[in-house]
Coordinates of C-alpha atoms and ligand atoms in Angstrom, one line a residue:
M1 CA 39.7 55.4 -36.8
K2 CA 42.0 52.3 -34.8
T3 CA 45.1 52.5 -33.1
K4 CA 47.9 49.9 -31.0
I5 CA 51.1 51.7 -30.1
L6 CA 54.4 48.9 -31.6
H7 CA 57.8 49.8 -30.2
K8 CA 56.4 53.5 -29.4
I9 CA 54.8 54.2 -32.8
N10 CA 50.9 54.7 -33.5
I11 CA 49.6 52.5 -36.0
E12 CA 46.6 53.7 -37.0
Y13 CA 44.1 51.9 -39.9
T14 CA 40.9 53.0 -41.1
Q15 CA 38.0 53.1 -43.3
G16 CA 38.9 55.7 -45.9
D17 CA 40.2 57.4 -49.0
I18 CA 44.0 57.6 -49.1
T19 CA 43.9 61.4 -50.9
K20 CA 41.6 62.4 -47.7
Q21 CA 44.3 62.3 -44.8
P22 CA 45.0 66.1 -44.3
D23 CA 46.7 65.3 -40.6
I24 CA 50.1 63.1 -42.1
E25 CA 53.1 64.3 -44.0
A26 CA 53.4 61.3 -46.4
I27 CA 50.9 59.6 -48.8
V28 CA 52.0 56.1 -50.4
N29 CA 50.5 56.1 -54.1
A30 CA 50.2 51.8 -55.8
A31 CA 51.5 53.4 -58.8
N32 CA 52.1 51.8 -61.7
A33 CA 55.7 51.5 -63.9
Y34 CA 55.2 54.5 -65.1
L35 CA 53.7 56.7 -62.6
K36 CA 50.4 58.2 -64.7
P37 CA 47.7 58.4 -63.4
G38 CA 45.3 55.2 -64.5
G39 CA 42.6 53.9 -62.0
G40 CA 42.3 53.0 -58.3
V41 CA 45.0 54.4 -55.8
A42 CA 47.1 56.3 -59.0
G43 CA 43.8 57.8 -60.3
A44 CA 42.2 59.3 -57.1
I45 CA 46.1 60.7 -56.0
H46 CA 46.4 62.4 -59.7
C47 CA 42.7 63.4 -60.1
A48 CA 43.5 65.2 -56.6
A49 CA 47.3 66.7 -56.9
G50 CA 47.2 67.7 -60.4
I51 CA 48.2 68.0 -64.1
E52 CA 52.0 69.0 -61.6
L53 CA 52.0 65.8 -60.2
E54 CA 52.2 63.6 -63.0
K55 CA 55.6 66.0 -64.7
E56 CA 57.3 65.4 -61.6
C57 CA 56.8 61.5 -61.6
A58 CA 57.8 61.5 -65.4
K59 CA 61.4 62.6 -65.0
Y60 CA 61.6 59.2 -62.0
A61 CA 59.3 56.6 -64.5
P62 CA 59.9 53.8 -64.9
I63 CA 60.5 52.3 -61.3
K64 CA 60.9 48.4 -61.0
V65 CA 58.5 46.2 -59.1
G66 CA 59.3 46.6 -55.0
Q67 CA 60.7 50.4 -55.9
A68 CA 59.4 53.3 -54.0
V69 CA 60.1 57.5 -55.4
I70 CA 59.3 60.3 -53.6
T71 CA 57.6 63.7 -55.1
K72 CA 56.2 66.9 -53.8
A73 CA 52.2 66.2 -53.1
Y74 CA 51.1 69.6 -55.0
N75 CA 47.4 70.2 -54.7
L76 CA 46.8 67.1 -52.4
P77 CA 46.7 68.6 -48.0
N78 CA 50.0 66.3 -47.6
K79 CA 53.1 67.2 -48.4
Y80 CA 54.8 64.1 -49.5
V81 CA 53.9 61.7 -52.0
I82 CA 55.6 58.4 -51.9
H83 CA 55.1 56.5 -55.5
C84 CA 55.6 52.1 -55.0
L85 CA 55.2 49.9 -57.7
G86 CA 53.3 46.6 -56.1
P87 CA 53.6 43.1 -57.6
R88 CA 50.5 41.6 -60.1
Y89 CA 49.9 38.5 -57.5
K90 CA 50.9 35.2 -59.6
I91 CA 52.9 37.3 -62.4
D92 CA 55.8 39.6 -60.1
K93 CA 57.9 36.7 -58.4
P94 CA 58.2 36.4 -54.9
E95 CA 55.3 38.5 -55.1
E96 CA 55.6 38.5 -51.1
K97 CA 59.2 39.6 -50.6
L98 CA 58.3 41.9 -53.6
L99 CA 55.4 43.3 -51.5
A100 CA 57.3 43.1 -48.4
D101 CA 59.9 45.7 -50.4
C102 CA 56.5 48.4 -51.4
Y103 CA 56.6 48.7 -47.4
I104 CA 60.5 48.3 -46.4
N105 CA 61.3 50.7 -49.4
S106 CA 58.9 54.0 -48.8
L107 CA 59.4 53.9 -45.2
K108 CA 63.2 53.6 -46.2
I109 CA 62.5 56.9 -48.3
A110 CA 60.0 58.2 -45.6
E111 CA 63.2 58.2 -42.7
E112 CA 65.9 60.2 -44.8
N113 CA 63.2 62.3 -45.9
K114 CA 62.9 62.3 -41.9
I115 CA 58.3 62.0 -42.2
F116 CA 56.6 62.5 -39.4
S117 CA 53.7 60.4 -40.7
V118 CA 53.0 58.0 -43.7
A119 CA 50.0 56.7 -44.9
F120 CA 49.5 53.5 -47.0
P121 CA 46.3 52.1 -49.4
S122 CA 46.7 48.3 -49.5
I123 CA 49.3 48.1 -52.2
S124 CA 48.6 45.8 -54.5
T125 CA 45.2 44.3 -53.8
G126 CA 43.3 46.3 -56.1
A127 CA 44.5 46.0 -60.3
F128 CA 47.0 44.1 -59.3
G129 CA 44.9 40.7 -57.8
Y130 CA 46.9 40.3 -54.5
P131 CA 44.0 38.4 -52.0
I132 CA 43.5 40.4 -49.0
E133 CA 44.7 38.6 -46.6
E134 CA 47.9 37.2 -48.6
A135 CA 48.6 40.7 -48.6
T136 CA 47.6 42.1 -44.9
N137 CA 49.9 38.8 -44.0
V138 CA 52.9 40.3 -45.3
V139 CA 52.0 43.8 -44.5
I140 CA 51.6 43.0 -40.8
E141 CA 54.8 40.7 -40.5
T142 CA 57.2 43.5 -42.6
I143 CA 55.7 46.7 -39.9
K144 CA 56.7 44.1 -37.1
I145 CA 59.7 43.7 -38.5
L146 CA 60.5 47.3 -38.7
A147 CA 58.6 49.6 -36.6
P148 CA 61.9 49.1 -34.3
K149 CA 64.1 50.4 -36.8
L150 CA 62.4 53.3 -37.3
K151 CA 63.8 56.8 -36.2
F152 CA 61.3 59.4 -37.4
V153 CA 58.2 57.9 -38.6
K154 CA 56.5 57.7 -35.6
K155 CA 52.7 56.7 -37.0
I156 CA 51.9 54.6 -39.7
R157 CA 48.4 54.6 -40.9
F158 CA 46.6 52.1 -42.9
V159 CA 43.3 53.6 -45.1
L160 CA 41.8 50.5 -46.3
F161 CA 39.0 51.9 -49.0
S162 CA 35.9 48.6 -48.0
R163 CA 35.0 48.1 -44.6
Y164 CA 35.9 43.8 -45.7
D165 CA 39.3 44.8 -46.1
F166 CA 39.0 47.1 -42.8
E167 CA 37.9 44.1 -41.1
V168 CA 40.6 42.0 -42.5
Y169 CA 43.1 44.3 -41.2
N170 CA 41.4 44.4 -38.0
R171 CA 41.3 40.8 -36.9
I172 CA 44.8 40.4 -38.1
I173 CA 46.2 43.6 -36.2
S174 CA 44.4 42.0 -33.3
E175 CA 45.7 38.2 -33.8
K176 CA 49.6 39.6 -35.2
L177 CA 50.3 42.9 -33.5
Ligands
LIG201 P1 46.9 48.1 -57.7 O1 47.2 48.0 -58.6 O2 48.4 48.0 -56.3 O3 46.1 46.8 -56.8 P2 44.7 49.6 -56.8 O4 44.8 50.8 -57.1 O5 44.0 49.1 -57.9 O6 46.5 49.0 -56.8 O7 43.8 49.3 -55.4 C1 44.6 49.1 -54.4 C2 43.4 48.8 -53.1 O8 43.3 50.2 -52.9 C3 42.8 48.6 -53.5 O9 42.0 47.7 -52.8 C4 41.4 49.5 -53.7 O10 40.2 49.0 -53.3 C5 41.8 50.4 -52.5 N1 42.0 51.9 -53.2 C6 41.0 52.2 -54.7 N2 40.9 53.8 -54.7 C7 41.7 54.6 -53.1 C8 41.3 55.6 -52.5 N3 41.1 56.6 -53.2 N4 41.9 55.3 -51.4 C9 41.9 54.5 -50.4 N5 42.5 53.4 -51.7 C10 41.8 53.0 -52.3

């Protein structure tokens, strides 16, 4: 786990599994429009949370690209799941803005719910094909703009599944934050 402080916000990044962050209040799901289990992050989150999560999700589906909705976390060790639909690379345009919207809208919901800590996976860089370097640049630029405006969120953790993705975050955060 690595940490940087940005406007009194703890920015952490680690290699790991988004479903195994028990010290975090809200985890973010790289969801699909229908808020169904599917593969990748969404599959892992629904598997760990249980069928009750799918039932609650059905009330809010479908969601639009860049939109975020919040649910309870059920059997996960967290309090909430914030579900966000990332853009499909080269399909949903403008993809940079839509990816930034995911992080903006997820943190907006976190603020509205007075959430202290949020963990993000790398949205759109799996099945949706967004290159990790490009996505990470968008994420870090967006966080730099948002950090001074946050009142309740004091910890943001990026959970990277692969060693390679972690190394990309390490390089870009070292350069930009
Ligand atoms: P998207 O459809 O938004 O691209 P994916 O779930 O396919 O979302 O993948 C997003 C990223 O999350 C990929 O880098 C993938 O390797 C990673 N990932 C997959 N499973 C997990 C997990 N359990 N925890 C954290 N990251 C994960």
